Coordinates of N, CA and C in Angstrom, one line a residue:
M287 N 0.8 -1.1 0.0 CA 0.1 0.3 0.0 C 0.8 1.4 0.1
K288 N 0.6 2.2 -0.7 CA 1.1 3.6 -0.6 C 1.3 4.2 0.4
N289 N 2.0 4.9 1.2 CA 2.0 5.7 2.2 C 1.0 6.8 2.0
L290 N 0.2 7.4 2.9 CA -0.6 8.7 2.7 C 0.1 10.0 3.1
D291 N 0.0 11.0 2.4 CA 0.7 12.6 3.3 C -0.1 12.8 4.3
K292 N -1.6 12.3 4.1 CA -2.4 13.3 5.0 C -3.7 12.1 5.6
K293 N -4.1 12.2 6.7 CA -5.2 11.8 6.8 C -6.4 11.7 6.1
I294 N -7.2 10.8 5.8 CA -8.0 10.7 4.8 C -9.6 10.0 5.8
D295 N -10.7 10.7 5.6 CA -12.1 10.2 6.3 C -12.6 9.5 4.9
F296 N -12.9 8.2 4.9 CA -14.2 7.6 3.9 C -15.1 7.7 4.2
T297 N -16.3 8.9 3.7 CA -17.6 8.7 3.9 C -18.6 8.3 3.2
N298 N -18.1 7.8 1.9 CA -18.4 6.5 1.1 C -18.1 5.3 1.2
P299 N -19.3 4.3 0.8 CA -18.8 3.1 0.7 C -17.6 2.6 0.1
Y300 N -16.9 2.0 0.3 CA -15.8 1.5 -0.1 C -15.3 0.1 -0.1
A301 N -14.3 -0.4 -0.6 CA -13.6 -1.8 -0.1 C -12.0 -1.5 -0.6
L302 N -11.6 -2.0 0.5 CA -9.9 -1.9 0.8 C -9.5 -3.5 0.9
L303 N -8.7 -3.6 -0.2 CA -7.8 -4.7 0.0 C -6.3 -4.9 0.0
A304 N -5.7 -5.4 1.0 CA -4.3 -5.1 1.4 C -3.5 -6.8 1.2
R305 N -2.6 -6.6 0.2 CA -1.9 -8.0 0.6 C -0.5 -8.0 1.0
D306 N 0.3 -8.8 1.6 CA 1.6 -8.6 1.9 C 2.5 -9.1 0.9
D307 N 3.9 -9.3 0.9 CA 4.8 -9.4 0.1 C 4.7 -10.8 -0.7
K308 N 4.0 -11.7 0.2 CA 3.7 -13.0 -0.2 C 2.4 -13.5 -1.2
G309 N 1.9 -12.0 -1.1 CA 0.5 -12.4 -1.9 C -0.7 -12.9 -0.9
K310 N -0.3 -12.9 0.0 CA -1.6 -13.3 1.2 C -2.3 -11.9 1.6
M311 N -3.6 -12.2 1.4 CA -4.5 -11.1 1.9 C -4.7 -10.8 3.5
D312 N -4.5 -9.9 3.7 CA -4.2 -9.2 5.1 C -5.4 -8.5 5.3
V313 N -5.9 -7.7 4.6 CA -6.9 -6.8 5.1 C -8.4 -7.1 4.2
K314 N -9.5 -6.9 4.6 CA -10.4 -6.6 3.7 C -11.7 -5.7 4.4
V315 N -11.6 -4.6 4.3 CA -12.6 -3.9 4.7 C -13.8 -3.2 3.8
L316 N -15.0 -3.2 4.6 CA -16.1 -2.9 3.6 C -16.9 -2.0 4.8
S317 N -16.8 -0.6 4.2 CA -16.9 0.5 5.3 C -17.5 1.6 4.4
E318 N -18.2 2.6 5.3 CA -18.2 3.6 5.1 C -17.9 4.5 6.2
D319 N -17.6 3.8 7.3 CA -17.1 4.3 8.5 C -15.7 4.1 9.1
A320 N -14.7 4.4 8.3 CA -13.1 3.9 8.7 C -12.4 5.3 8.0
I321 N -11.2 5.1 9.0 CA -10.4 6.5 9.0 C -9.0 6.0 8.4
V322 N -8.3 6.4 7.1 CA -7.0 5.8 6.7 C -5.9 6.9 7.5
S323 N -5.2 6.5 8.1 CA -4.3 7.8 8.3 C -2.5 7.4 8.1
P324 N -1.6 8.2 7.9 CA -0.1 8.0 7.7 C 0.2 7.7 9.0
S325 N 1.2 6.6 8.5 CA 2.0 6.3 10.2 C 3.4 6.0 9.5
K326 N 4.2 5.5 10.5 CA 5.5 5.2 10.1 C 5.6 3.9 9.4
K327 N 5.1 3.2 9.9 CA 5.1 2.0 9.3 C 4.0 1.7 8.4
G328 N 3.3 2.5 7.9 CA 2.4 2.7 6.7 C 1.1 2.9 7.1
N329 N 0.2 2.9 6.1 CA -1.3 3.4 6.7 C -1.7 2.7 7.7
A330 N -2.4 3.4 8.5 CA -2.9 2.9 9.6 C -4.7 2.9 9.2
I331 N -5.6 1.8 9.7 CA -6.8 2.0 9.5 C -7.6 1.7 10.8
E332 N -8.5 2.7 10.9 CA -9.4 2.9 12.2 C -10.8 2.4 11.8
V333 N -11.4 1.6 12.1 CA -12.9 1.4 12.3 C -13.8 1.4 13.6
I334 N -14.7 1.9 13.1 CA -15.7 2.2 14.7 C -16.1 0.8 15.2
N335 N -16.3 0.6 16.3 CA -16.6 -0.7 17.0 C -17.6 -1.7 16.3
S336 N -19.0 -0.8 15.9 CA -20.1 -1.5 15.5 C -19.5 -2.3 14.0
L337 N -18.7 -2.2 13.3 CA -18.2 -2.5 12.0 C -17.2 -4.0 12.4
K338 N -16.5 -3.9 13.9 CA -15.9 -5.0 13.9 C -16.4 -6.4 14.0
K339 N -17.8 -6.7 14.1 CA -18.4 -7.4 14.0 C -18.3 -8.0 12.6
R340 N -18.6 -7.2 11.8 CA -18.6 -7.5 10.3 C -17.5 -7.8 9.6
L341 N -16.4 -7.0 10.0 CA -15.1 -7.5 9.5 C -14.9 -8.9 10.1
L342 N -15.0 -9.2 11.1 CA -14.6 -10.8 11.7 C -15.6 -11.8 10.9
Y343 N -16.7 -11.3 10.6 CA -17.3 -12.1 9.5 C -16.9 -12.5 8.3
Y344 N -16.4 -11.2 7.4 CA -16.0 -11.2 6.3 C -14.7 -11.6 6.2
S345 N -13.8 -12.1 7.3 CA -12.7 -12.2 7.2 C -12.6 -13.6 7.2
R346 N -13.5 -14.2 7.3 CA -13.4 -16.1 7.4 C -13.3 -16.2 5.8
F347 N -13.9 -15.4 5.0 CA -14.0 -15.6 3.5 C -12.8 -15.7 2.9
V348 N -12.1 -15.0 3.4 CA -10.6 -14.0 2.8 C -9.8 -15.6 2.6

């Protein structure tokens, strides 16, 4: 993933897929309530608590 220069608030539905160096799927977010912020180790993704159940559900299919 490309590092960001500034914090981005996503207010529209989107899907974010991230793969590690070996091609393994690491992240799958289907949300309109997430914040992506730049960090030293890459981009940080914050989601609200109500989405965690959905993320856990969707991660079973990855």
